[in-house]
JSON list of C-alpha atoms in Angstrom, two decimals:
[
{"chain": "K", "resi": 6, "resn": "UNK", "atom": "CA", "xyz": [-22.83, -21.53, -16.09]},
{"chain": "K", "resi": 7, "resn": "UNK", "atom": "CA", "xyz": [-20.65, -18.90, -14.47]},
{"chain": "K", "resi": 8, "resn": "UNK", "atom": "CA", "xyz": [-21.41, -15.32, -15.46]},
{"chain": "K", "resi": 9, "resn": "UNK", "atom": "CA", "xyz": [-19.46, -12.17, -14.69]},
{"chain": "K", "resi": 10, "resn": "UNK", "atom": "CA", "xyz": [-20.76, -8.60, -14.94]},
{"chain": "K", "resi": 11, "resn": "UNK", "atom": "CA", "xyz": [-18.68, -5.45, -14.63]},
{"chain": "K", "resi": 12, "resn": "UNK", "atom": "CA", "xyz": [-20.17, -2.23, -13.29]},
{"chain": "K", "resi": 13, "resn": "UNK", "atom": "CA", "xyz": [-18.94, 1.24, -12.46]},
{"chain": "K", "resi": 14, "resn": "UNK", "atom": "CA", "xyz": [-18.59, 4.78, -13.79]},
{"chain": "K", "resi": 15, "resn": "UNK", "atom": "CA", "xyz": [-17.90, 5.09, -17.48]},
{"chain": "K", "resi": 16, "resn": "UNK", "atom": "CA", "xyz": [-16.13, 8.43, -17.08]},
{"chain": "K", "resi": 17, "resn": "UNK", "atom": "CA", "xyz": [-13.34, 9.30, -14.67]},
{"chain": "K", "resi": 18, "resn": "UNK", "atom": "CA", "xyz": [-11.46, 12.57, -14.38]},
{"chain": "K", "resi": 19, "resn": "UNK", "atom": "CA", "xyz": [-7.68, 12.68, -14.81]},
{"chain": "K", "resi": 20, "resn": "UNK", "atom": "CA", "xyz": [-5.79, 12.16, -11.53]},
{"chain": "K", "resi": 21, "resn": "UNK", "atom": "CA", "xyz": [-8.89, 10.51, -10.08]},
{"chain": "K", "resi": 22, "resn": "UNK", "atom": "CA", "xyz": [-9.51, 6.89, -9.11]},
{"chain": "K", "resi": 23, "resn": "UNK", "atom": "CA", "xyz": [-11.16, 4.36, -11.38]},
{"chain": "K", "resi": 24, "resn": "UNK", "atom": "CA", "xyz": [-13.43, 1.96, -9.46]},
{"chain": "K", "resi": 25, "resn": "UNK", "atom": "CA", "xyz": [-15.11, -1.10, -10.94]},
{"chain": "K", "resi": 26, "resn": "UNK", "atom": "CA", "xyz": [-16.92, -4.09, -9.51]},
{"chain": "K", "resi": 27, "resn": "UNK", "atom": "CA", "xyz": [-17.37, -7.55, -10.99]},
{"chain": "K", "resi": 28, "resn": "UNK", "atom": "CA", "xyz": [-20.42, -9.49, -9.84]},
{"chain": "K", "resi": 29, "resn": "UNK", "atom": "CA", "xyz": [-20.14, -13.27, -10.11]},
{"chain": "K", "resi": 30, "resn": "UNK", "atom": "CA", "xyz": [-23.22, -15.43, -10.63]},
{"chain": "K", "resi": 31, "resn": "UNK", "atom": "CA", "xyz": [-23.69, -19.14, -11.28]},
{"chain": "K", "resi": 32, "resn": "UNK", "atom": "CA", "xyz": [-20.73, -19.96, -9.08]},
{"chain": "K", "resi": 33, "resn": "UNK", "atom": "CA", "xyz": [-19.04, -19.03, -5.83]},
{"chain": "K", "resi": 34, "resn": "UNK", "atom": "CA", "xyz": [-16.22, -16.55, -5.58]},
{"chain": "K", "resi": 35, "resn": "UNK", "atom": "CA", "xyz": [-14.95, -18.76, -2.77]},
{"chain": "K", "resi": 36, "resn": "UNK", "atom": "CA", "xyz": [-14.29, -21.62, -5.19]},
{"chain": "K", "resi": 37, "resn": "UNK", "atom": "CA", "xyz": [-10.71, -22.71, -5.94]},
{"chain": "K", "resi": 38, "resn": "UNK", "atom": "CA", "xyz": [-10.29, -20.08, -8.65]},
{"chain": "K", "resi": 39, "resn": "UNK", "atom": "CA", "xyz": [-8.48, -16.82, -8.92]},
{"chain": "K", "resi": 40, "resn": "UNK", "atom": "CA", "xyz": [-10.38, -13.79, -10.26]},
{"chain": "K", "resi": 41, "resn": "UNK", "atom": "CA", "xyz": [-8.73, -11.33, -12.59]},
{"chain": "K", "resi": 42, "resn": "UNK", "atom": "CA", "xyz": [-8.96, -7.94, -14.31]},
{"chain": "K", "resi": 43, "resn": "UNK", "atom": "CA", "xyz": [-7.80, -7.42, -17.90]},
{"chain": "K", "resi": 44, "resn": "UNK", "atom": "CA", "xyz": [-8.04, -4.21, -19.91]},
{"chain": "K", "resi": 45, "resn": "UNK", "atom": "CA", "xyz": [-7.93, -3.28, -23.59]},
{"chain": "K", "resi": 46, "resn": "UNK", "atom": "CA", "xyz": [-7.34, 0.29, -24.82]},
{"chain": "K", "resi": 47, "resn": "UNK", "atom": "CA", "xyz": [-9.44, 1.16, -27.89]},
{"chain": "K", "resi": 48, "resn": "UNK", "atom": "CA", "xyz": [-7.99, -0.57, -30.95]},
{"chain": "K", "resi": 49, "resn": "UNK", "atom": "CA", "xyz": [-5.15, -2.14, -28.98]},
{"chain": "K", "resi": 50, "resn": "UNK", "atom": "CA", "xyz": [-4.24, -5.42, -27.32]},
{"chain": "K", "resi": 51, "resn": "UNK", "atom": "CA", "xyz": [-4.99, -7.02, -23.98]},
{"chain": "K", "resi": 52, "resn": "UNK", "atom": "CA", "xyz": [-3.19, -6.12, -20.76]},
{"chain": "K", "resi": 53, "resn": "UNK", "atom": "CA", "xyz": [-3.42, -8.13, -17.56]},
{"chain": "K", "resi": 54, "resn": "UNK", "atom": "CA", "xyz": [-3.97, -5.90, -14.51]},
{"chain": "K", "resi": 55, "resn": "UNK", "atom": "CA", "xyz": [-4.02, -8.35, -11.63]},
{"chain": "K", "resi": 56, "resn": "UNK", "atom": "CA", "xyz": [-5.87, -11.09, -9.78]},
{"chain": "K", "resi": 57, "resn": "UNK", "atom": "CA", "xyz": [-7.26, -12.04, -6.39]},
{"chain": "K", "resi": 58, "resn": "UNK", "atom": "CA", "xyz": [-8.09, -15.24, -4.50]},
{"chain": "K", "resi": 59, "resn": "UNK", "atom": "CA", "xyz": [-11.01, -15.43, -2.10]},
{"chain": "K", "resi": 60, "resn": "UNK", "atom": "CA", "xyz": [-8.53, -15.45, 0.80]},
{"chain": "K", "resi": 61, "resn": "UNK", "atom": "CA", "xyz": [-7.50, -11.96, -0.24]},
{"chain": "K", "resi": 62, "resn": "UNK", "atom": "CA", "xyz": [-4.17, -12.93, -1.79]},
{"chain": "K", "resi": 63, "resn": "UNK", "atom": "CA", "xyz": [-3.33, -10.80, -4.81]},
{"chain": "K", "resi": 64, "resn": "UNK", "atom": "CA", "xyz": [-0.92, -10.61, -7.73]},
{"chain": "K", "resi": 65, "resn": "UNK", "atom": "CA", "xyz": [-0.48, -7.45, -9.78]},
{"chain": "K", "resi": 66, "resn": "UNK", "atom": "CA", "xyz": [1.08, -6.44, -13.09]},
{"chain": "K", "resi": 67, "resn": "UNK", "atom": "CA", "xyz": [4.42, -4.85, -12.06]},
{"chain": "K", "resi": 68, "resn": "UNK", "atom": "CA", "xyz": [3.82, -1.94, -14.44]},
{"chain": "K", "resi": 69, "resn": "UNK", "atom": "CA", "xyz": [0.58, -1.01, -12.62]},
{"chain": "K", "resi": 70, "resn": "UNK", "atom": "CA", "xyz": [1.28, -2.31, -9.13]},
{"chain": "K", "resi": 71, "resn": "UNK", "atom": "CA", "xyz": [1.80, 1.07, -7.49]},
{"chain": "K", "resi": 72, "resn": "UNK", "atom": "CA", "xyz": [-1.65, 2.25, -8.57]},
{"chain": "K", "resi": 73, "resn": "UNK", "atom": "CA", "xyz": [-3.80, -0.89, -8.37]},
{"chain": "K", "resi": 74, "resn": "UNK", "atom": "CA", "xyz": [-5.84, -2.42, -5.58]},
{"chain": "K", "resi": 75, "resn": "UNK", "atom": "CA", "xyz": [-8.02, -5.49, -6.10]},
{"chain": "K", "resi": 76, "resn": "UNK", "atom": "CA", "xyz": [-10.33, -6.60, -3.29]},
{"chain": "K", "resi": 77, "resn": "UNK", "atom": "CA", "xyz": [-12.97, -9.28, -2.75]},
{"chain": "K", "resi": 78, "resn": "UNK", "atom": "CA", "xyz": [-16.35, -9.21, -1.02]},
{"chain": "K", "resi": 79, "resn": "UNK", "atom": "CA", "xyz": [-17.38, -12.81, -0.38]},
{"chain": "K", "resi": 80, "resn": "UNK", "atom": "CA", "xyz": [-20.72, -11.81, 1.14]},
{"chain": "K", "resi": 81, "resn": "UNK", "atom": "CA", "xyz": [-21.73, -10.19, -2.16]},
{"chain": "K", "resi": 82, "resn": "UNK", "atom": "CA", "xyz": [-19.93, -12.73, -4.38]},
{"chain": "K", "resi": 83, "resn": "UNK", "atom": "CA", "xyz": [-18.00, -9.99, -6.12]},
{"chain": "K", "resi": 84, "resn": "UNK", "atom": "CA", "xyz": [-14.55, -8.50, -6.50]},
{"chain": "K", "resi": 85, "resn": "UNK", "atom": "CA", "xyz": [-13.41, -4.97, -7.25]},
{"chain": "K", "resi": 86, "resn": "UNK", "atom": "CA", "xyz": [-10.72, -2.94, -8.94]},
{"chain": "K", "resi": 87, "resn": "UNK", "atom": "CA", "xyz": [-9.36, 0.44, -7.95]},
{"chain": "K", "resi": 88, "resn": "UNK", "atom": "CA", "xyz": [-6.83, 2.23, -10.16]},
{"chain": "K", "resi": 89, "resn": "UNK", "atom": "CA", "xyz": [-5.53, 5.52, -8.83]},
{"chain": "K", "resi": 90, "resn": "UNK", "atom": "CA", "xyz": [-3.96, 8.58, -10.46]},
{"chain": "K", "resi": 91, "resn": "UNK", "atom": "CA", "xyz": [-5.52, 7.80, -13.82]},
{"chain": "K", "resi": 92, "resn": "UNK", "atom": "CA", "xyz": [-4.56, 9.49, -17.09]},
{"chain": "K", "resi": 93, "resn": "UNK", "atom": "CA", "xyz": [-5.89, 9.28, -20.63]},
{"chain": "K", "resi": 94, "resn": "UNK", "atom": "CA", "xyz": [-3.66, 6.24, -21.12]},
{"chain": "K", "resi": 95, "resn": "UNK", "atom": "CA", "xyz": [-5.93, 4.33, -18.73]},
{"chain": "K", "resi": 96, "resn": "UNK", "atom": "CA", "xyz": [-8.90, 4.72, -21.09]},
{"chain": "K", "resi": 97, "resn": "UNK", "atom": "CA", "xyz": [-9.86, 1.17, -22.00]},
{"chain": "K", "resi": 98, "resn": "UNK", "atom": "CA", "xyz": [-12.46, -1.55, -21.95]},
{"chain": "K", "resi": 99, "resn": "UNK", "atom": "CA", "xyz": [-12.04, -3.29, -18.60]},
{"chain": "K", "resi": 100, "resn": "UNK", "atom": "CA", "xyz": [-12.87, -6.99, -18.37]},
{"chain": "K", "resi": 101, "resn": "UNK", "atom": "CA", "xyz": [-13.17, -9.20, -15.34]},
{"chain": "K", "resi": 102, "resn": "UNK", "atom": "CA", "xyz": [-12.41, -12.89, -15.83]},
{"chain": "K", "resi": 103, "resn": "UNK", "atom": "CA", "xyz": [-12.19, -16.17, -13.96]},
{"chain": "K", "resi": 104, "resn": "UNK", "atom": "CA", "xyz": [-8.85, -17.95, -13.82]},
{"chain": "K", "resi": 105, "resn": "UNK", "atom": "CA", "xyz": [-9.13, -21.72, -14.05]},
{"chain": "K", "resi": 106, "resn": "UNK", "atom": "CA", "xyz": [-6.49, -24.43, -13.93]},
{"chain": "K", "resi": 107, "resn": "UNK", "atom": "CA", "xyz": [-6.57, -27.19, -16.52]},
{"chain": "K", "resi": 108, "resn": "UNK", "atom": "CA", "xyz": [-4.51, -30.35, -16.20]},
{"chain": "K", "resi": 109, "resn": "UNK", "atom": "CA", "xyz": [-2.42, -31.55, -19.09]},
{"chain": "K", "resi": 110, "resn": "UNK", "atom": "CA", "xyz": [0.97, -33.11, -19.79]},
{"chain": "K", "resi": 111, "resn": "UNK", "atom": "CA", "xyz": [1.71, -33.53, -16.09]},
{"chain": "K", "resi": 112, "resn": "UNK", "atom": "CA", "xyz": [1.08, -29.92, -15.09]},
{"chain": "K", "resi": 113, "resn": "UNK", "atom": "CA", "xyz": [-1.69, -27.47, -14.35]},
{"chain": "K", "resi": 114, "resn": "UNK", "atom": "CA", "xyz": [-2.17, -24.62, -16.81]},
{"chain": "K", "resi": 115, "resn": "UNK", "atom": "CA", "xyz": [-3.91, -21.40, -15.85]},
{"chain": "K", "resi": 116, "resn": "UNK", "atom": "CA", "xyz": [-6.40, -19.99, -18.34]},
{"chain": "K", "resi": 117, "resn": "UNK", "atom": "CA", "xyz": [-9.12, -17.35, -18.44]},
{"chain": "K", "resi": 118, "resn": "UNK", "atom": "CA", "xyz": [-12.27, -19.38, -19.08]},
{"chain": "K", "resi": 119, "resn": "UNK", "atom": "CA", "xyz": [-15.13, -17.01, -18.23]},
{"chain": "K", "resi": 120, "resn": "UNK", "atom": "CA", "xyz": [-15.17, -13.31, -19.02]},
{"chain": "K", "resi": 121, "resn": "UNK", "atom": "CA", "xyz": [-17.50, -10.41, -18.39]},
{"chain": "K", "resi": 122, "resn": "UNK", "atom": "CA", "xyz": [-18.82, -8.45, -21.36]},
{"chain": "K", "resi": 123, "resn": "UNK", "atom": "CA", "xyz": [-16.43, -5.59, -20.62]},
{"chain": "K", "resi": 124, "resn": "UNK", "atom": "CA", "xyz": [-17.07, -1.99, -19.69]},
{"chain": "K", "resi": 125, "resn": "UNK", "atom": "CA", "xyz": [-15.55, 1.08, -21.33]},
{"chain": "K", "resi": 126, "resn": "UNK", "atom": "CA", "xyz": [-13.96, 3.55, -18.95]},
{"chain": "K", "resi": 127, "resn": "UNK", "atom": "CA", "xyz": [-12.92, 6.89, -20.41]},
{"chain": "K", "resi": 128, "resn": "UNK", "atom": "CA", "xyz": [-10.53, 9.18, -18.58]},
{"chain": "K", "resi": 129, "resn": "UNK", "atom": "CA", "xyz": [-11.35, 12.76, -19.50]},
{"chain": "K", "resi": 130, "resn": "UNK", "atom": "CA", "xyz": [-12.11, 16.09, -17.89]},
{"chain": "W", "resi": 61, "resn": "UNK", "atom": "CA", "xyz": [8.82, -9.56, -17.03]},
{"chain": "W", "resi": 62, "resn": "UNK", "atom": "CA", "xyz": [8.18, -11.98, -19.86]},
{"chain": "W", "resi": 63, "resn": "UNK", "atom": "CA", "xyz": [7.40, -10.28, -23.17]},
{"chain": "W", "resi": 64, "resn": "UNK", "atom": "CA", "xyz": [5.28, -11.98, -25.83]},
{"chain": "W", "resi": 65, "resn": "UNK", "atom": "CA", "xyz": [5.71, -11.03, -29.49]},
{"chain": "W", "resi": 66, "resn": "UNK", "atom": "CA", "xyz": [3.22, -12.12, -32.13]},
{"chain": "W", "resi": 67, "resn": "UNK", "atom": "CA", "xyz": [3.69, -12.06, -35.88]},
{"chain": "W", "resi": 68, "resn": "UNK", "atom": "CA", "xyz": [2.31, -10.97, -38.15]},
{"chain": "W", "resi": 69, "resn": "UNK", "atom": "CA", "xyz": [0.24, -8.21, -36.57]},
{"chain": "W", "resi": 70, "resn": "UNK", "atom": "CA", "xyz": [-2.32, -8.69, -39.32]},
{"chain": "W", "resi": 71, "resn": "UNK", "atom": "CA", "xyz": [-2.89, -10.90, -42.33]},
{"chain": "W", "resi": 72, "resn": "UNK", "atom": "CA", "xyz": [-5.37, -11.23, -45.17]},
{"chain": "W", "resi": 73, "resn": "UNK", "atom": "CA", "xyz": [-6.59, -14.66, -46.15]},
{"chain": "W", "resi": 74, "resn": "UNK", "atom": "CA", "xyz": [-9.39, -16.35, -48.04]},
{"chain": "W", "resi": 75, "resn": "UNK", "atom": "CA", "xyz": [-11.90, -18.93, -46.88]},
{"chain": "W", "resi": 76, "resn": "UNK", "atom": "CA", "xyz": [-10.23, -22.33, -47.09]},
{"chain": "W", "resi": 77, "resn": "UNK", "atom": "CA", "xyz": [-6.69, -21.01, -46.65]},
{"chain": "W", "resi": 78, "resn": "UNK", "atom": "CA", "xyz": [-4.24, -22.44, -44.14]},
{"chain": "W", "resi": 79, "resn": "UNK", "atom": "CA", "xyz": [-3.23, -19.73, -41.67]},
{"chain": "W", "resi": 80, "resn": "UNK", "atom": "CA", "xyz": [-0.27, -19.74, -39.31]},
{"chain": "W", "resi": 81, "resn": "UNK", "atom": "CA", "xyz": [0.34, -17.24, -36.48]},
{"chain": "W", "resi": 82, "resn": "UNK", "atom": "CA", "xyz": [3.58, -17.14, -34.52]},
{"chain": "W", "resi": 83, "resn": "UNK", "atom": "CA", "xyz": [4.17, -16.18, -30.89]},
{"chain": "W", "resi": 84, "resn": "UNK", "atom": "CA", "xyz": [7.61, -15.78, -29.35]},
{"chain": "W", "resi": 85, "resn": "UNK", "atom": "CA", "xyz": [8.43, -15.45, -25.64]},
{"chain": "W", "resi": 86, "resn": "UNK", "atom": "CA", "xyz": [11.35, -13.38, -24.36]},
{"chain": "W", "resi": 87, "resn": "UNK", "atom": "CA", "xyz": [12.45, -16.35, -22.24]},
{"chain": "W", "resi": 88, "resn": "UNK", "atom": "CA", "xyz": [11.53, -20.01, -22.00]},
{"chain": "W", "resi": 89, "resn": "UNK", "atom": "CA", "xyz": [7.98, -20.58, -20.79]},
{"chain": "W", "resi": 90, "resn": "UNK", "atom": "CA", "xyz": [7.95, -24.37, -21.32]},
{"chain": "W", "resi": 91, "resn": "UNK", "atom": "CA", "xyz": [4.42, -25.10, -22.59]},
{"chain": "W", "resi": 92, "resn": "UNK", "atom": "CA", "xyz": [2.63, -22.45, -20.51]},
{"chain": "W", "resi": 93, "resn": "UNK", "atom": "CA", "xyz": [1.08, -20.83, -23.56]},
{"chain": "W", "resi": 94, "resn": "UNK", "atom": "CA", "xyz": [-2.60, -20.24, -24.29]},
{"chain": "W", "resi": 95, "resn": "UNK", "atom": "CA", "xyz": [-4.43, -18.90, -27.35]},
{"chain": "W", "resi": 96, "resn": "UNK", "atom": "CA", "xyz": [-7.57, -16.77, -27.46]},
{"chain": "W", "resi": 97, "resn": "UNK", "atom": "CA", "xyz": [-9.87, -15.54, -30.22]},
{"chain": "W", "resi": 98, "resn": "UNK", "atom": "CA", "xyz": [-11.54, -12.13, -30.00]},
{"chain": "W", "resi": 99, "resn": "UNK", "atom": "CA", "xyz": [-14.25, -10.75, -32.26]},
{"chain": "W", "resi": 100, "resn": "UNK", "atom": "CA", "xyz": [-15.11, -7.03, -32.40]},
{"chain": "W", "resi": 101, "resn": "UNK", "atom": "CA", "xyz": [-16.99, -5.81, -29.34]},
{"chain": "W", "resi": 102, "resn": "UNK", "atom": "CA", "xyz": [-16.72, -9.17, -27.59]},
{"chain": "W", "resi": 103, "resn": "UNK", "atom": "CA", "xyz": [-14.63, -10.64, -24.81]},
{"chain": "W", "resi": 104, "resn": "UNK", "atom": "CA", "xyz": [-11.83, -13.04, -25.77]},
{"chain": "W", "resi": 105, "resn": "UNK", "atom": "CA", "xyz": [-12.67, -16.71, -26.14]},
{"chain": "W", "resi": 106, "resn": "UNK", "atom": "CA", "xyz": [-10.28, -19.36, -24.89]},
{"chain": "W", "resi": 107, "resn": "UNK", "atom": "CA", "xyz": [-9.14, -21.79, -27.63]},
{"chain": "W", "resi": 108, "resn": "UNK", "atom": "CA", "xyz": [-5.96, -23.68, -26.71]},
{"chain": "W", "resi": 109, "resn": "UNK", "atom": "CA", "xyz": [-3.97, -24.28, -23.51]},
{"chain": "W", "resi": 110, "resn": "UNK", "atom": "CA", "xyz": [-0.63, -25.92, -22.76]},
{"chain": "W", "resi": 111, "resn": "UNK", "atom": "CA", "xyz": [0.50, -24.82, -26.23]},
{"chain": "W", "resi": 112, "resn": "UNK", "atom": "CA", "xyz": [-1.33, -27.61, -28.04]},
{"chain": "W", "resi": 113, "resn": "UNK", "atom": "CA", "xyz": [-4.38, -28.82, -26.08]},
{"chain": "W", "resi": 114, "resn": "UNK", "atom": "CA", "xyz": [-7.68, -27.86, -27.68]},
{"chain": "W", "resi": 115, "resn": "UNK", "atom": "CA", "xyz": [-10.43, -26.57, -25.37]},
{"chain": "W", "resi": 116, "resn": "UNK", "atom": "CA", "xyz": [-13.58, -28.66, -25.52]},
{"chain": "W", "resi": 117, "resn": "UNK", "atom": "CA", "xyz": [-15.89, -27.50, -28.31]},
{"chain": "W", "resi": 118, "resn": "UNK", "atom": "CA", "xyz": [-13.19, -25.74, -30.35]},
{"chain": "W", "resi": 119, "resn": "UNK", "atom": "CA", "xyz": [-13.15, -26.99, -33.97]},
{"chain": "W", "resi": 120, "resn": "UNK", "atom": "CA", "xyz": [-10.35, -29.37, -34.87]},
{"chain": "W", "resi": 121, "resn": "UNK", "atom": "CA", "xyz": [-9.17, -27.07, -37.67]},
{"chain": "W", "resi": 122, "resn": "UNK", "atom": "CA", "xyz": [-7.44, -25.11, -34.89]},
{"chain": "W", "resi": 123, "resn": "UNK", "atom": "CA", "xyz": [-4.15, -26.49, -33.62]},
{"chain": "W", "resi": 124, "resn": "UNK", "atom": "CA", "xyz": [-1.23, -25.25, -31.59]},
{"chain": "W", "resi": 125, "resn": "UNK", "atom": "CA", "xyz": [2.37, -26.28, -31.31]},
{"chain": "W", "resi": 126, "resn": "UNK", "atom": "CA", "xyz": [5.67, -25.27, -29.78]},
{"chain": "W", "resi": 127, "resn": "UNK", "atom": "CA", "xyz": [7.52, -25.15, -26.47]},
{"chain": "W", "resi": 128, "resn": "UNK", "atom": "CA", "xyz": [10.21, -23.06, -24.87]},
{"chain": "W", "resi": 129, "resn": "UNK", "atom": "CA", "xyz": [10.11, -19.72, -26.65]},
{"chain": "W", "resi": 130, "resn": "UNK", "atom": "CA", "xyz": [8.48, -20.36, -30.04]},
{"chain": "W", "resi": 131, "resn": "UNK", "atom": "CA", "xyz": [4.84, -21.22, -30.58]},
{"chain": "W", "resi": 132, "resn": "UNK", "atom": "CA", "xyz": [2.40, -21.48, -33.47]},
{"chain": "W", "resi": 133, "resn": "UNK", "atom": "CA", "xyz": [-1.35, -21.33, -33.92]},
{"chain": "W", "resi": 134, "resn": "UNK", "atom": "CA", "xyz": [-2.58, -22.90, -37.14]},
{"chain": "W", "resi": 135, "resn": "UNK", "atom": "CA", "xyz": [-6.02, -22.80, -38.71]},
{"chain": "W", "resi": 136, "resn": "UNK", "atom": "CA", "xyz": [-6.01, -25.58, -41.30]},
{"chain": "W", "resi": 137, "resn": "UNK", "atom": "CA", "xyz": [-8.91, -24.34, -43.43]},
{"chain": "W", "resi": 138, "resn": "UNK", "atom": "CA", "xyz": [-10.11, -20.84, -42.63]},
{"chain": "W", "resi": 139, "resn": "UNK", "atom": "CA", "xyz": [-13.87, -20.49, -42.18]},
{"chain": "W", "resi": 140, "resn": "UNK", "atom": "CA", "xyz": [-15.94, -17.28, -42.31]},
{"chain": "W", "resi": 141, "resn": "UNK", "atom": "CA", "xyz": [-16.42, -17.34, -38.53]},
{"chain": "W", "resi": 142, "resn": "UNK", "atom": "CA", "xyz": [-12.65, -17.45, -37.97]},
{"chain": "W", "resi": 143, "resn": "UNK", "atom": "CA", "xyz": [-12.06, -13.86, -39.06]},
{"chain": "W", "resi": 144, "resn": "UNK", "atom": "CA", "xyz": [-11.05, -12.30, -35.76]},
{"chain": "W", "resi": 145, "resn": "UNK", "atom": "CA", "xyz": [-8.04, -11.24, -33.71]},
{"chain": "W", "resi": 146, "resn": "UNK", "atom": "CA", "xyz": [-5.95, -13.92, -32.02]},
{"chain": "W", "resi": 147, "resn": "UNK", "atom": "CA", "xyz": [-3.87, -13.47, -28.88]},
{"chain": "W", "resi": 148, "resn": "UNK", "atom": "CA", "xyz": [-1.29, -15.66, -27.25]},
{"chain": "W", "resi": 149, "resn": "UNK", "atom": "CA", "xyz": [-0.87, -15.51, -23.47]},
{"chain": "W", "resi": 150, "resn": "UNK", "atom": "CA", "xyz": [1.82, -16.92, -21.21]},
{"chain": "W", "resi": 151, "resn": "UNK", "atom": "CA", "xyz": [0.98, -18.24, -17.77]},
{"chain": "W", "resi": 152, "resn": "UNK", "atom": "CA", "xyz": [4.51, -19.32, -16.78]},
{"chain": "W", "resi": 153, "resn": "UNK", "atom": "CA", "xyz": [5.04, -16.20, -14.67]},
{"chain": "W", "resi": 154, "resn": "UNK", "atom": "CA", "xyz": [1.86, -14.27, -13.78]},
{"chain": "W", "resi": 155, "resn": "UNK", "atom": "CA", "xyz": [0.40, -13.28, -17.16]},
{"chain": "W", "resi": 156, "resn": "UNK", "atom": "CA", "xyz": [1.35, -11.51, -20.37]},
{"chain": "W", "resi": 157, "resn": "UNK", "atom": "CA", "xyz": [-0.51, -11.30, -23.64]},
{"chain": "W", "resi": 158, "resn": "UNK", "atom": "CA", "xyz": [0.94, -10.99, -27.11]},
{"chain": "W", "resi": 159, "resn": "UNK", "atom": "CA", "xyz": [0.06, -7.95, -29.20]},
{"chain": "W", "resi": 160, "resn": "UNK", "atom": "CA", "xyz": [-2.52, -9.81, -31.28]},
{"chain": "W", "resi": 161, "resn": "UNK", "atom": "CA", "xyz": [-2.88, -10.92, -34.89]},
{"chain": "W", "resi": 162, "resn": "UNK", "atom": "CA", "xyz": [-5.87, -9.69, -36.86]},
{"chain": "W", "resi": 163, "resn": "UNK", "atom": "CA", "xyz": [-7.07, -12.15, -39.48]},
{"chain": "W", "resi": 164, "resn": "UNK", "atom": "CA", "xyz": [-8.95, -10.29, -42.21]},
{"chain": "W", "resi": 165, "resn": "UNK", "atom": "CA", "xyz": [-10.85, -11.34, -45.30]},
{"chain": "W", "resi": 166, "resn": "UNK", "atom": "CA", "xyz": [-8.85, -11.14, -48.52]}
]
């Protein structure tokens, strides 16, 4: 059973950089899966931040692309998120998740099948 | 970017009711549409992929339909454990979630 666990500071100052790590257990980060970050502001909906493959290939949400860096550390079986120039609008629960591909109707469909428990990051001075 | 619009944003229903949630994409996404359930304080749980394929272990009272731009999640007979917020998500072009539909007890 794959498990994901987010860790990092729960409080970040405005204009600073938010840094989180997602530790993967029960499976290898070098498997044929992408690994993703999703966030949820308090009382609001889900927003996809970006994803990474173990090769280092990344895809980012265009609305956050200029401020986001996602990296992978295969030796530690973990991946990380950095979000720069944060404001109060970046206050959210941040989730890491595994992207899996399921086959159906002649195509592969990408889904988030395993999630971390989420970690609240507050941006405040 | 592909925008996903869910309706309604919330609804009140009773145990045993049939519930329908709609999700509309800003452009055609074929059948690249997934549904998730989220309970307070918990991570989302994956329910349906490819618009209508039920994930293993998900009760058969859940069903999905649609293709192109218009999609539906139906719960045929609402159970107490189904009160939650539901999100659609497109995987046709990177990823976008709908705004969510909160299903509350009437």
